[in-house]
Each structure stands twice: as structure tokens, then as C-alpha cells.
XYZ file of N, CA, C and O in Angstrom:
816
model
N 47.454 6.836 -29.542
C 46.135 7.468 -29.473
C 45.033 6.408 -29.513
O 44.076 6.460 -28.766
N 45.179 5.420 -30.418
C 44.174 4.368 -30.521
C 44.075 3.588 -29.216
O 42.993 3.151 -28.822
N 45.217 3.408 -28.572
C 45.219 2.677 -27.308
C 44.364 3.383 -26.273
O 43.613 2.754 -25.523
N 44.457 4.717 -26.250
C 43.643 5.492 -25.306
C 42.151 5.291 -25.563
O 41.354 5.177 -24.634
N 41.779 5.278 -26.854
C 40.358 5.076 -27.194
C 39.888 3.684 -26.790
O 38.770 3.503 -26.308
N 40.742 2.698 -26.971
C 40.391 1.321 -26.590
C 40.185 1.231 -25.084
O 39.215 0.645 -24.597
N 41.114 1.837 -24.348
C 41.014 1.816 -22.882
C 39.750 2.528 -22.423
O 39.028 2.054 -21.536
N 39.475 3.677 -23.063
C 38.269 4.430 -22.699
C 37.017 3.614 -22.992
O 36.051 3.600 -22.212
N 37.040 2.922 -24.151
C 35.887 2.099 -24.519
C 35.670 0.966 -23.535
O 34.539 0.679 -23.137
N 36.769 0.332 -23.146
C 36.669 -0.756 -22.174
C 36.118 -0.245 -20.845
O 35.292 -0.893 -20.202
N 36.585 0.944 -20.452
C 36.116 1.533 -19.186
C 34.618 1.815 -19.235
O 33.892 1.535 -18.275
N 34.156 2.369 -20.366
C 32.722 2.674 -20.506
C 31.901 1.391 -20.448
O 30.869 1.318 -19.770
N 32.357 0.373 -21.176
C 31.642 -0.909 -21.174
C 31.632 -1.505 -19.772
O 30.616 -2.028 -19.301
N 32.778 -1.404 -19.085
C 32.858 -1.945 -17.725
C 31.920 -1.238 -16.777
O 31.228 -1.875 -15.974
N 31.872 0.090 -16.862
C 30.961 0.871 -16.012
C 29.512 0.521 -16.314
O 28.687 0.348 -15.412
N 29.222 0.371 -17.615
C 27.856 0.007 -18.006
C 27.464 -1.358 -17.474
O 26.349 -1.552 -16.978
N 28.409 -2.298 -17.562
C 28.137 -3.652 -17.068
C 27.921 -3.645 -15.564
O 27.025 -4.333 -15.052
N 28.712 -2.857 -14.853
C 28.538 -2.762 -13.398
C 27.190 -2.148 -13.056
O 26.532 -2.572 -12.096
N 26.772 -1.138 -13.835
C 25.476 -0.496 -13.589
C 24.335 -1.485 -13.797
O 23.376 -1.534 -13.010
N 24.432 -2.278 -14.878
C 23.402 -3.289 -15.153
C 23.369 -4.331 -14.040
O 22.297 -4.742 -13.571
N 24.563 -4.759 -13.617
C 24.645 -5.751 -12.543
C 24.054 -5.204 -11.249
O 23.293 -5.890 -10.561
N 24.382 -3.948 -10.927
C 23.854 -3.327 -9.709
C 22.335 -3.227 -9.767
O 21.639 -3.497 -8.774
N 21.803 -2.857 -10.949
C 20.348 -2.757 -11.102
C 19.694 -4.124 -10.949
O 18.629 -4.248 -10.328
N 20.334 -5.164 -11.522
C 19.784 -6.520 -11.426
C 19.766 -6.996 -9.972
O 18.799 -7.608 -9.515
N 20.856 -6.711 -9.250
C 20.932 -7.116 -7.846
C 19.877 -6.378 -7.033
O 19.201 -6.966 -6.177
N 19.715 -5.075 -7.300
C 18.713 -4.288 -6.571
C 17.308 -4.815 -6.861
O 16.482 -4.945 -5.944
N 17.038 -5.127 -8.125
C 15.729 -5.669 -8.517
C 15.467 -6.985 -7.782
O 14.392 -7.196 -7.225
N 16.447 -7.865 -7.781
C 16.324 -9.154 -7.090
C 16.111 -8.935 -5.599
O 15.270 -9.596 -4.980
N 16.856 -8.017 -5.025
C 16.728 -7.754 -3.590
C 15.368 -7.208 -3.217
O 14.769 -7.618 -2.220
N 14.848 -6.280 -4.032
C 13.563 -5.651 -3.721
C 12.405 -6.614 -3.952
O 11.523 -6.770 -3.096
N 12.396 -7.267 -5.108
C 11.208 -8.013 -5.515
C 11.222 -9.494 -5.125
O 10.153 -10.111 -5.067
N 12.375 -10.039 -4.857
C 12.444 -11.444 -4.472
C 12.795 -11.593 -2.995
O 12.135 -12.324 -2.253
N 13.814 -10.865 -2.562
C 14.247 -10.961 -1.171
C 13.523 -9.970 -0.256
O 13.656 -10.044 0.958
N 12.780 -9.055 -0.854
C 11.981 -8.066 -0.107
C 12.847 -7.223 0.832
O 12.535 -7.044 2.006
N 13.931 -6.687 0.283
C 14.748 -5.771 1.065
C 13.923 -4.557 1.457
O 13.115 -4.049 0.670
N 14.143 -4.080 2.671
C 13.381 -2.922 3.165
C 14.281 -1.938 3.914
O 13.818 -1.156 4.731
N 15.564 -1.976 3.625
C 16.511 -1.124 4.317
C 16.469 0.312 3.840
O 15.739 0.664 2.903
N 17.266 1.179 4.470
C 17.288 2.609 4.128
C 17.576 2.880 2.657
O 16.988 3.787 2.064
N 18.495 2.097 2.048
C 18.815 2.317 0.640
C 17.598 2.098 -0.245
O 17.329 2.873 -1.171
N 16.824 1.047 0.045
C 15.631 0.757 -0.750
C 14.602 1.861 -0.575
O 13.965 2.290 -1.544
N 14.448 2.363 0.651
C 13.514 3.462 0.882
C 13.930 4.702 0.099
O 13.077 5.409 -0.465
N 15.232 4.976 0.060
C 15.693 6.156 -0.679
C 15.423 6.003 -2.170
O 14.977 6.945 -2.835
N 15.705 4.808 -2.697
C 15.445 4.567 -4.121
C 13.953 4.690 -4.417
O 13.550 5.347 -5.388
N 13.115 4.076 -3.592
C 11.664 4.101 -3.814
C 11.083 5.504 -3.681
O 10.069 5.825 -4.308
N 11.722 6.343 -2.863
C 11.200 7.695 -2.655
C 11.424 8.600 -3.860
O 10.694 9.576 -4.056
N 12.440 8.280 -4.679
C 12.745 9.134 -5.828
C 12.376 8.498 -7.167
O 12.214 9.200 -8.156
N 12.242 7.183 -7.178
C 11.899 6.476 -8.418
C 10.514 5.842 -8.274
O 10.188 5.284 -7.233
N 9.723 5.943 -9.323
C 8.351 5.407 -9.281
C 8.349 3.914 -9.576
O 7.756 3.447 -10.560
N 9.012 3.162 -8.714
C 9.063 1.710 -8.884
C 7.731 1.098 -8.468
O 7.155 1.490 -7.456
N 7.237 0.119 -9.213
C 5.970 -0.509 -8.850
C 6.147 -1.696 -7.918
O 7.105 -2.454 -8.054
N 5.242 -1.840 -6.970
C 5.167 -3.065 -6.171
C 4.184 -4.031 -6.822
O 4.275 -5.238 -6.661
N 3.235 -3.447 -7.556
C 2.229 -4.220 -8.280
C 1.660 -3.304 -9.354
O 2.046 -2.132 -9.461
N 0.741 -3.844 -10.136
C 0.101 -3.035 -11.169
C -1.363 -3.436 -11.245
O -1.693 -4.629 -11.238
N -2.232 -2.436 -11.301
C -3.674 -2.684 -11.390
C -4.222 -1.945 -12.596
O -4.163 -0.719 -12.660
N -4.723 -2.712 -13.562
C -5.330 -2.142 -14.769
C -4.407 -1.124 -15.424
O -4.842 -0.054 -15.872
N -3.115 -1.437 -15.464
C -2.157 -0.557 -16.105
C -1.595 0.538 -15.221
O -0.654 1.233 -15.605
N -2.147 0.698 -14.034
C -1.696 1.743 -13.111
C -0.806 1.124 -12.031
O -1.204 0.142 -11.398
N 0.388 1.678 -11.806
C 1.276 1.077 -10.806
C 0.807 1.317 -9.380
O 0.300 2.391 -9.047
N 0.948 0.302 -8.556
C 0.850 0.440 -7.101
C 2.288 0.681 -6.658
O 3.127 -0.213 -6.748
N 2.595 1.894 -6.231
C 3.984 2.277 -6.034
C 4.636 1.535 -4.870
O 4.017 1.328 -3.826
N 5.909 1.197 -5.090
C 6.686 0.522 -4.057
C 6.770 1.377 -2.799
O 6.712 0.854 -1.684
N 6.874 2.693 -2.965
C 6.985 3.562 -1.784
C 5.729 3.480 -0.920
O 5.814 3.512 0.311
N 4.554 3.342 -1.544
C 3.317 3.220 -0.771
C 3.272 1.890 -0.028
O 2.844 1.813 1.132
N 3.706 0.833 -0.710
C 3.763 -0.481 -0.071
C 4.734 -0.464 1.106
O 4.412 -0.947 2.200
N 5.921 0.098 0.910
C 6.913 0.158 1.984
C 6.432 1.012 3.149
O 6.709 0.701 4.311
N 5.716 2.092 2.846
C 5.161 2.933 3.915
C 4.172 2.139 4.764
O 4.151 2.262 5.996
N 3.366 1.324 4.105
C 2.403 0.513 4.853
C 3.109 -0.540 5.710
O 2.709 -0.796 6.850
N 4.143 -1.154 5.150
C 4.914 -2.133 5.916
C 5.557 -1.464 7.122
O 5.535 -2.001 8.237
N 6.107 -0.285 6.909
C 6.768 0.426 8.004
C 5.772 0.840 9.080
O 6.081 0.780 10.278
N 4.573 1.226 8.680
C 3.568 1.617 9.673
C 3.159 0.413 10.525
O 2.939 0.543 11.735
N 3.092 -0.764 9.895
C 2.758 -1.966 10.661
C 3.896 -2.338 11.603
O 3.652 -2.720 12.761
N 5.132 -2.229 11.139
C 6.271 -2.482 12.014
C 6.234 -1.555 13.226
O 6.501 -1.976 14.360
N 5.905 -0.287 12.974
C 5.837 0.691 14.060
C 4.780 0.288 15.072
O 5.014 0.334 16.289
N 3.602 -0.118 14.572
C 2.540 -0.507 15.492
C 2.923 -1.747 16.307
O 2.702 -1.798 17.524
N 3.496 -2.744 15.647
C 3.833 -3.998 16.333
C 4.894 -3.803 17.419
O 5.020 -4.645 18.315
N 5.639 -2.705 17.332
C 6.647 -2.410 18.358
C 6.185 -1.312 19.314
O 6.940 -0.901 20.190
N 4.943 -0.857 19.159
C 4.457 0.279 19.945
C 4.072 -0.139 21.366
O 3.856 -1.324 21.665
N 3.957 0.857 22.217
C 3.532 0.607 23.592
C 2.127 0.023 23.636
O 1.829 -0.850 24.450
N 1.275 0.492 22.748
C -0.090 -0.029 22.699
C -0.088 -1.522 22.375
O -0.821 -2.300 22.980
N 0.739 -1.925 21.409
C 0.827 -3.341 21.050
C 1.388 -4.164 22.209
O 0.941 -5.295 22.450
N 2.358 -3.601 22.919
C 2.928 -4.301 24.081
C 1.855 -4.534 25.135
O 1.705 -5.636 25.669
N 1.072 -3.510 25.427
C 0.029 -3.632 26.443
C -1.058 -4.614 26.027
O -1.635 -5.301 26.868
N -1.316 -4.677 24.708
C -2.335 -5.602 24.208
C -1.760 -6.988 23.907
O -2.480 -7.860 23.413
N -0.457 -7.169 24.198
C 0.240 -8.430 23.943
C 0.181 -8.815 22.467
O 0.008 -9.980 22.107
N 0.344 -7.799 21.620
C 0.328 -8.011 20.177
C 1.692 -7.800 19.544
O 1.851 -7.982 18.334
N 2.669 -7.411 20.358
C 3.976 -7.119 19.794
C 4.640 -8.386 19.241
O 4.583 -9.450 19.860
N 5.229 -8.278 18.065
C 5.891 -9.404 17.393
C 6.625 -8.856 16.179
O 6.489 -7.686 15.819
N 7.390 -9.708 15.543
C 8.056 -9.344 14.298
C 7.048 -9.400 13.148
O 6.128 -10.220 13.146
N 7.246 -8.541 12.188
C 6.388 -8.572 11.006
C 6.675 -9.843 10.209
O 7.810 -10.344 10.200
N 5.665 -10.395 9.566
C 5.801 -11.637 8.806
C 5.542 -11.384 7.320
O 5.028 -10.328 6.929
N 5.867 -12.384 6.505
C 5.580 -12.260 5.077
C 4.079 -12.236 4.818
O 3.624 -11.618 3.844
N 3.294 -12.881 5.656
C 1.839 -12.796 5.521
C 1.372 -11.361 5.729
O 0.472 -10.883 5.030
N 1.981 -10.666 6.692
C 1.656 -9.261 6.910
C 1.994 -8.429 5.678
O 1.213 -7.568 5.253
N 3.162 -8.686 5.124
C 3.591 -7.944 3.930
C 2.648 -8.212 2.760
O 2.268 -7.295 2.030
N 2.284 -9.469 2.591
C 1.366 -9.825 1.504
C 0.020 -9.133 1.690
O -0.567 -8.612 0.733
N -0.481 -9.098 2.919
C -1.752 -8.441 3.193
C -1.665 -6.945 2.919
O -2.632 -6.331 2.442
N -0.501 -6.343 3.212
C -0.324 -4.920 2.935
C -0.432 -4.645 1.439
O -1.089 -3.684 1.011
N 0.191 -5.508 0.626
C 0.115 -5.340 -0.822
C -1.298 -5.587 -1.326
O -1.810 -4.825 -2.165
N -1.942 -6.620 -0.820
C -3.301 -6.927 -1.251
C -4.268 -5.811 -0.873
O -5.211 -5.506 -1.616
N -4.036 -5.181 0.270
C -4.915 -4.088 0.683
C -4.805 -2.908 -0.286
O -5.811 -2.287 -0.642
N -3.589 -2.622 -0.749
C -3.414 -1.550 -1.715
C -4.101 -1.890 -3.037
O -4.696 -1.017 -3.683
N -4.044 -3.145 -3.435
C -4.730 -3.568 -4.654
C -6.244 -3.484 -4.474
O -6.971 -3.098 -5.393
N -6.724 -3.855 -3.285
C -8.160 -3.744 -3.015
C -8.612 -2.292 -3.049
O -9.713 -1.992 -3.525
N -7.770 -1.397 -2.552
C -8.101 0.033 -2.625
C -8.280 0.455 -4.076
O -9.219 1.192 -4.418
N -7.364 -0.005 -4.946
C -7.437 0.354 -6.359
C -8.697 -0.228 -7.002
O -9.387 0.442 -7.784
N -9.020 -1.480 -6.667
C -10.219 -2.116 -7.229
C -11.486 -1.440 -6.716
O -12.464 -1.285 -7.458
N -11.469 -1.045 -5.454
C -12.623 -0.358 -4.874
C -12.840 0.979 -5.564
O -13.974 1.339 -5.910
N -11.759 1.722 -5.783
C -11.873 3.011 -6.463
C -12.364 2.841 -7.891
O -13.185 3.635 -8.379
N -11.877 1.802 -8.572
C -12.319 1.550 -9.939
C -13.831 1.336 -9.996
O -14.524 1.935 -10.823
N -14.344 0.485 -9.108
C -15.780 0.210 -9.106
C -16.573 1.443 -8.683
O -17.656 1.697 -9.216
N -16.034 2.211 -7.746
C -16.712 3.434 -7.321
C -16.834 4.407 -8.494
O -17.878 5.046 -8.679
N -15.777 4.497 -9.298
C -15.828 5.376 -10.468
C -16.858 4.878 -11.472
O -17.609 5.672 -12.064
N -16.908 3.553 -11.665
C -17.885 2.981 -12.594
C -19.303 3.279 -12.134
O -20.173 3.630 -12.934
N -19.524 3.171 -10.842
C -20.866 3.391 -10.290
C -21.120 4.839 -9.893
O -22.168 5.151 -9.331
N -20.127 5.682 -10.170
C -20.250 7.120 -9.883
C -20.563 7.376 -8.404
O -21.438 8.165 -8.051
N -19.850 6.651 -7.571
C -19.972 6.823 -6.122
C -18.700 7.497 -5.615
O -17.593 7.084 -5.963
N -18.851 8.531 -4.833
C -17.691 9.251 -4.324
C -17.918 9.644 -2.874
O -19.048 9.634 -2.373
N -16.822 9.997 -2.221
C -16.857 10.417 -0.828
C -16.391 11.867 -0.755
O -15.339 12.212 -1.304
N -17.154 12.715 -0.107
C -16.782 14.120 0.011
C -15.850 14.329 1.204
O -15.792 13.501 2.125
N -15.155 15.451 1.186
C -14.288 15.792 2.314
C -15.103 15.951 3.594
O -14.638 15.612 4.688
N -16.326 16.453 3.445
C -17.190 16.628 4.618
C -17.554 15.283 5.240
O -17.575 15.137 6.472
N -17.818 14.289 4.405
C -18.122 12.953 4.919
C -16.917 12.351 5.637
O -17.068 11.684 6.664
N -15.728 12.595 5.101
C -14.508 12.086 5.729
C -14.324 12.705 7.099
O -14.068 12.007 8.093
N -14.462 14.020 7.180
C -14.267 14.705 8.464
C -15.327 14.291 9.486
O -15.026 14.115 10.670
N -16.547 14.112 9.024
C -17.610 13.677 9.940
C -17.314 12.284 10.487
O -17.490 12.015 11.683
N -16.839 11.389 9.611
C -16.524 10.029 10.049
C -15.384 10.039 11.060
O -15.416 9.301 12.051
N -14.380 10.858 10.827
C -13.252 10.939 11.756
C -13.735 11.375 13.131
O -13.356 10.784 14.155
N -14.585 12.383 13.165
C -15.047 12.914 14.441
C -16.002 11.974 15.159
O -15.949 11.834 16.386
N -16.864 11.297 14.416
C -17.898 10.475 15.059
C -17.471 9.023 15.289
O -17.986 8.371 16.197
N -16.525 8.532 14.476
C -16.183 7.115 14.567
C -14.765 6.833 15.049
O -14.505 5.761 15.601
N -13.860 7.780 14.831
C -12.463 7.473 15.108
C -11.860 8.282 16.248
O -11.013 7.781 16.976
N -12.254 9.523 16.386
C -11.771 10.313 17.517
C -12.512 9.850 18.757
O -13.740 9.807 18.775
N -11.770 9.459 19.782
C -12.404 8.893 20.975
C -13.326 9.903 21.636
O -13.122 11.114 21.539
N -14.326 9.389 22.307
C -15.308 10.237 22.981
C -14.613 11.161 23.976
O -13.849 10.724 24.834
N -14.883 12.439 23.834
C -14.280 13.414 24.740
C -12.877 13.820 24.334
O -12.276 14.688 24.963
N -12.317 13.184 23.270
C -10.985 13.524 22.821
C -11.017 14.655 21.807
O -12.062 15.220 21.504
N -9.871 14.994 21.290
C -9.827 16.013 20.247
C -8.959 15.529 19.101
O -8.239 14.535 19.207
N -9.046 16.225 17.975
C -8.365 15.770 16.769
C -6.849 15.823 16.925
O -6.134 14.964 16.405
N -6.352 16.817 17.641
C -4.906 16.927 17.842
C -4.368 15.706 18.580
O -3.312 15.162 18.230
N -5.099 15.262 19.586
C -4.679 14.074 20.332
C -4.727 12.843 19.439
O -3.861 11.958 19.528
N -5.734 12.778 18.577
C -5.853 11.649 17.667
C -4.698 11.640 16.667
O -4.130 10.591 16.363
N -4.323 12.805 16.160
C -3.206 12.902 15.230
C -1.903 12.461 15.900
O -1.067 11.786 15.278
N -1.731 12.830 17.159
C -0.540 12.408 17.900
C -0.526 10.893 18.075
O 0.523 10.249 17.983
N -1.701 10.315 18.311
C -1.830 8.864 18.441
C -1.429 8.176 17.137
O -0.695 7.182 17.142
N -1.900 8.702 16.007
C -1.564 8.114 14.708
C -0.065 8.162 14.444
O 0.529 7.188 13.978
N 0.549 9.301 14.752
C 1.987 9.449 14.514
C 2.792 8.512 15.403
O 3.751 7.875 14.955
N 2.387 8.396 16.652
C 3.126 7.569 17.610
C 3.007 6.086 17.299
O 3.996 5.339 17.387
N 1.830 5.637 16.934
C 1.580 4.201 16.793
C 1.688 3.668 15.368
O 1.843 2.449 15.182
N 1.593 4.558 14.382
C 1.619 4.096 12.989
C 2.557 4.896 12.085
O 2.726 4.537 10.929
N 3.092 5.982 12.616
C 3.871 6.914 11.791
C 3.023 7.457 10.645
O 3.499 7.670 9.526
N 1.738 7.682 10.929
C 0.818 8.227 9.942
C 0.482 9.672 10.273
O 0.360 10.033 11.448
N 0.285 10.461 9.227
C -0.357 11.753 9.384
C -1.862 11.534 9.287
O -2.326 10.442 8.915
N -2.624 12.561 9.586
C -4.077 12.448 9.449
C -4.447 12.188 7.990
O -5.394 11.439 7.702
N -3.681 12.787 7.069
C -3.951 12.584 5.638
C -3.704 11.131 5.238
O -4.452 10.565 4.430
N -2.664 10.520 5.804
C -2.412 9.093 5.549
C -3.594 8.258 6.027
O -4.033 7.325 5.348
N -4.090 8.586 7.216
C -5.213 7.847 7.802
C -6.464 8.003 6.947
O -7.181 7.025 6.702
N -6.716 9.213 6.483
C -7.872 9.441 5.616
C -7.766 8.606 4.345
O -8.742 7.980 3.909
N -6.558 8.585 3.755
C -6.355 7.890 2.487
C -6.472 6.383 2.623
O -7.110 5.722 1.790
N -5.872 5.825 3.663
C -5.761 4.372 3.766
C -6.819 3.704 4.634
O -6.952 2.484 4.596
N -7.547 4.495 5.404
C -8.560 3.895 6.274
C -9.943 4.498 6.020
O -10.874 3.792 5.631
N -10.074 5.806 6.231
C -11.406 6.405 6.236
C -12.081 6.313 4.874
O -13.208 5.806 4.762
N -11.421 6.806 3.836
C -12.059 6.781 2.511
C -12.346 5.351 2.037
O -13.458 5.090 1.548
N -11.406 4.406 2.151
C -11.740 3.035 1.751
C -12.887 2.432 2.538
O -13.730 1.725 1.971
N -12.947 2.696 3.860
C -14.040 2.153 4.677
C -15.376 2.724 4.224
O -16.363 1.983 4.055
N -15.424 4.044 4.011
C -16.680 4.666 3.599
C -17.102 4.193 2.209
O -18.283 3.910 1.970
N -16.139 4.098 1.299
C -16.465 3.600 -0.044
C -16.943 2.160 0.002
O -17.885 1.780 -0.701
N -16.286 1.356 0.830
C -16.683 -0.053 0.948
C -18.118 -0.176 1.427
O -18.876 -1.013 0.926
N -18.500 0.651 2.387
C -19.880 0.603 2.885
C -20.880 0.937 1.786
O -21.889 0.239 1.613
N -20.588 1.998 1.034
C -21.511 2.406 -0.025
C -21.568 1.372 -1.143
O -22.649 1.067 -1.663
N -20.407 0.822 -1.499
C -20.380 -0.166 -2.573
C -20.999 -1.497 -2.148
O -21.606 -2.186 -2.964
N -20.846 -1.846 -0.886
C -21.483 -3.069 -0.386
C -22.989 -2.972 -0.548
O -23.646 -3.920 -1.023
N -23.544 -1.819 -0.181
C -24.995 -1.610 -0.321
C -25.403 -1.546 -1.780
O -26.403 -2.150 -2.195
N -24.611 -0.814 -2.590
C -24.930 -0.664 -4.006
C -24.871 -1.996 -4.732
O -25.755 -2.326 -5.530
N -23.842 -2.784 -4.442
C -23.670 -4.062 -5.120
C -24.701 -5.073 -4.637
O -25.208 -5.887 -5.421
N -25.037 -5.029 -3.364
C -26.049 -5.947 -2.829
C -27.394 -5.717 -3.490
O -28.150 -6.672 -3.741
N -27.699 -4.451 -3.768
C -28.985 -4.127 -4.395
C -29.123 -4.780 -5.767
O -30.242 -5.068 -6.215
N -27.998 -5.028 -6.422
C -28.019 -5.667 -7.741
C -27.852 -7.175 -7.667
O -27.877 -7.849 -8.692
N -27.641 -7.694 -6.458
C -27.347 -9.123 -6.312
C -28.182 -9.741 -5.187
O -27.664 -10.359 -4.268
N -29.472 -9.533 -5.285
C -30.442 -10.166 -4.380
C -30.103 -9.901 -2.908
O -30.205 -10.782 -2.058
N -29.670 -8.663 -2.637
C -29.361 -8.228 -1.269
C -28.265 -9.063 -0.593
O -28.241 -9.193 0.638
N -27.379 -9.594 -1.408
C -26.251 -10.363 -0.882
C -25.158 -9.399 -0.430
O -24.473 -8.785 -1.258
N -24.976 -9.276 0.883
C -23.991 -8.333 1.414
C -22.556 -8.802 1.197
O -21.607 -8.039 1.437
N -22.380 -10.044 0.761
C -21.046 -10.554 0.462
C -20.691 -10.382 -1.014
O -19.566 -10.690 -1.423
N -21.634 -9.881 -1.800
C -21.420 -9.803 -3.252
C -20.262 -8.877 -3.616
O -19.489 -9.168 -4.531
N -20.131 -7.769 -2.904
C -19.050 -6.839 -3.212
C -17.691 -7.468 -2.934
O -16.768 -7.353 -3.744
N -17.542 -8.153 -1.806
C -16.270 -8.808 -1.500
C -15.957 -9.897 -2.515
O -14.806 -10.078 -2.920
N -16.987 -10.621 -2.947
C -16.796 -11.636 -3.985
C -16.307 -10.990 -5.272
O -15.414 -11.516 -5.949
N -16.905 -9.830 -5.590
C -16.462 -9.083 -6.778
C -14.985 -8.712 -6.658
O -14.204 -8.891 -7.608
N -14.581 -8.186 -5.493
C -13.184 -7.801 -5.298
C -12.244 -8.994 -5.464
O -11.211 -8.898 -6.129
N -12.606 -10.113 -4.847
C -11.769 -11.314 -4.933
C -11.584 -11.739 -6.386
O -10.472 -12.084 -6.806
N -12.679 -11.713 -7.144
C -12.608 -12.103 -8.554
C -11.841 -11.065 -9.377
O -11.067 -11.427 -10.273
N -12.050 -9.781 -9.049
C -11.383 -8.714 -9.817
C -9.874 -8.801 -9.686
O -9.138 -8.558 -10.656
N -9.392 -9.150 -8.512
C -7.957 -9.182 -8.279
C -7.284 -10.436 -8.842
O -6.075 -10.590 -8.741
N -8.086 -11.307 -9.441
C -7.541 -12.480 -10.125
C -7.402 -12.246 -11.634
O -6.906 -13.119 -12.352
N -7.825 -11.072 -12.111
C -7.788 -10.785 -13.540
C -6.346 -10.630 -14.026
O -5.431 -10.344 -13.261
N -6.180 -10.774 -15.345
C -4.846 -10.729 -15.936
C -4.202 -9.350 -15.848
O -2.968 -9.237 -15.965
N -5.001 -8.299 -15.686
C -4.426 -6.952 -15.627
C -3.988 -6.567 -14.212
O -3.637 -5.415 -13.955
N -4.003 -7.534 -13.287
C -3.503 -7.317 -11.924
C -2.200 -8.120 -11.810
O -2.203 -9.345 -11.896
N -1.098 -7.399 -11.627
C 0.229 -8.025 -11.583
C 0.900 -7.671 -10.275
O 0.930 -6.502 -9.872
N 1.425 -8.668 -9.605
C 2.158 -8.467 -8.348
C 3.629 -8.698 -8.608
O 4.033 -9.791 -8.986
N 4.437 -7.672 -8.360
C 5.871 -7.777 -8.602
C 6.629 -8.266 -7.366
O 7.614 -8.988 -7.500
N 6.211 -7.831 -6.200
C 6.847 -8.296 -4.976
C 6.401 -9.727 -4.732
O 5.199 -10.020 -4.703
N 7.350 -10.637 -4.585
C 7.044 -12.056 -4.474
C 7.070 -12.514 -3.019
O 7.917 -12.115 -2.237
N 6.125 -13.401 -2.673
C 6.033 -13.948 -1.310
C 6.097 -15.473 -1.372
O 5.720 -16.092 -2.335
């Protein structure tokens, strides 16, 4: 009977050790080797793994991977081919994708501090006047986003429209406090992202 318990104990310890080893390998693959295969996407879709952290709030790995995938889609798209922009994604591209997500977080933080917000009406107006081509319609624009970026309209609003509109308002707001320096807001962002509470887990 004791032998059975010993064997069972060894089996449990062995399974635990394998689980720890598998987790360590996955961590190394994701954060050091920047694995982006289907398995990593599945793990990131169900687990709230961070790609970075801003002021204690995680920048989710799934959001970072979605941005990387959208860029890969564009670089292989027909539009990129016609514009002679098609190429393989680079680590600089990946780094910029992560930095853009951190900038979004820093922009939102400052907007909250300054009590600046963007309404849904402003977002829709910007889409119609600035992004939907002249004479086009929203359905065609949504099809364009899906084909070239694998984005929904909601993705586009989140990652492009709202940040652009907030950046414009904050640039003006920050310039007013800094002798009309239109570069003051970008300088603020650059300095903010160097603070100790900004941590990047994905390594480049």
C-alpha cells in the first residue's frame, strides 16, 4: 500500500514539474522569442496575459497580438502590393505596435486628468468626414477595414479614431499651458512612458 502512495506522489510531483517547465517554456517563447503562432493566440485569448503594464494596468497580450496580426494582414494585402509596401513584419514594427498601445494608455490617462473626452457622435462624425472616402459609404469602408487590416469598425474606432481625436484635443490643451508649444504633448508622452510604472514584458 505504501508503495502505491509513493508512486502516486512521484507521479504528482512529475506532473507538477512538467507543468512548471511547460509554463516556463511558454513564457520564454512569448516574451523573449516573441512566438505568435496559433497556440499563443489561443492562450492569449483565454488568459489575461500582459504584454506590458501602464500605471498598474496591463496592456493585454491579446491586444498586442491583434495589432501585430493586423499589420501582417496589411503588409500582405493587395493594397500594399500595389503601393509597393509589401514586406515581412519586423521587430521594429512589433515594438511600435506595443509602444502605440502604451501611448494610447498614456493619452487616456492625461485625458482623464484634464477631463477631456470624446463622444460617440464625434467619433461617427470623424469617420464620415475624414475616413470614409468621398462618395463612398460606411459598409464599403467596413469591408475595406476587414480586408486590409482584419479590423471591425469598432476596432478602427478604438485604435485610430478615438486616439487621433484625443491627441488633437490634448495637443491644443497642453500647448495652451506650455507657451503654445504644439510639441509639448508629444514630449509629455515620451517622458511619461519612461516612468518606473511603465513596464514592457515583450522584449525586442
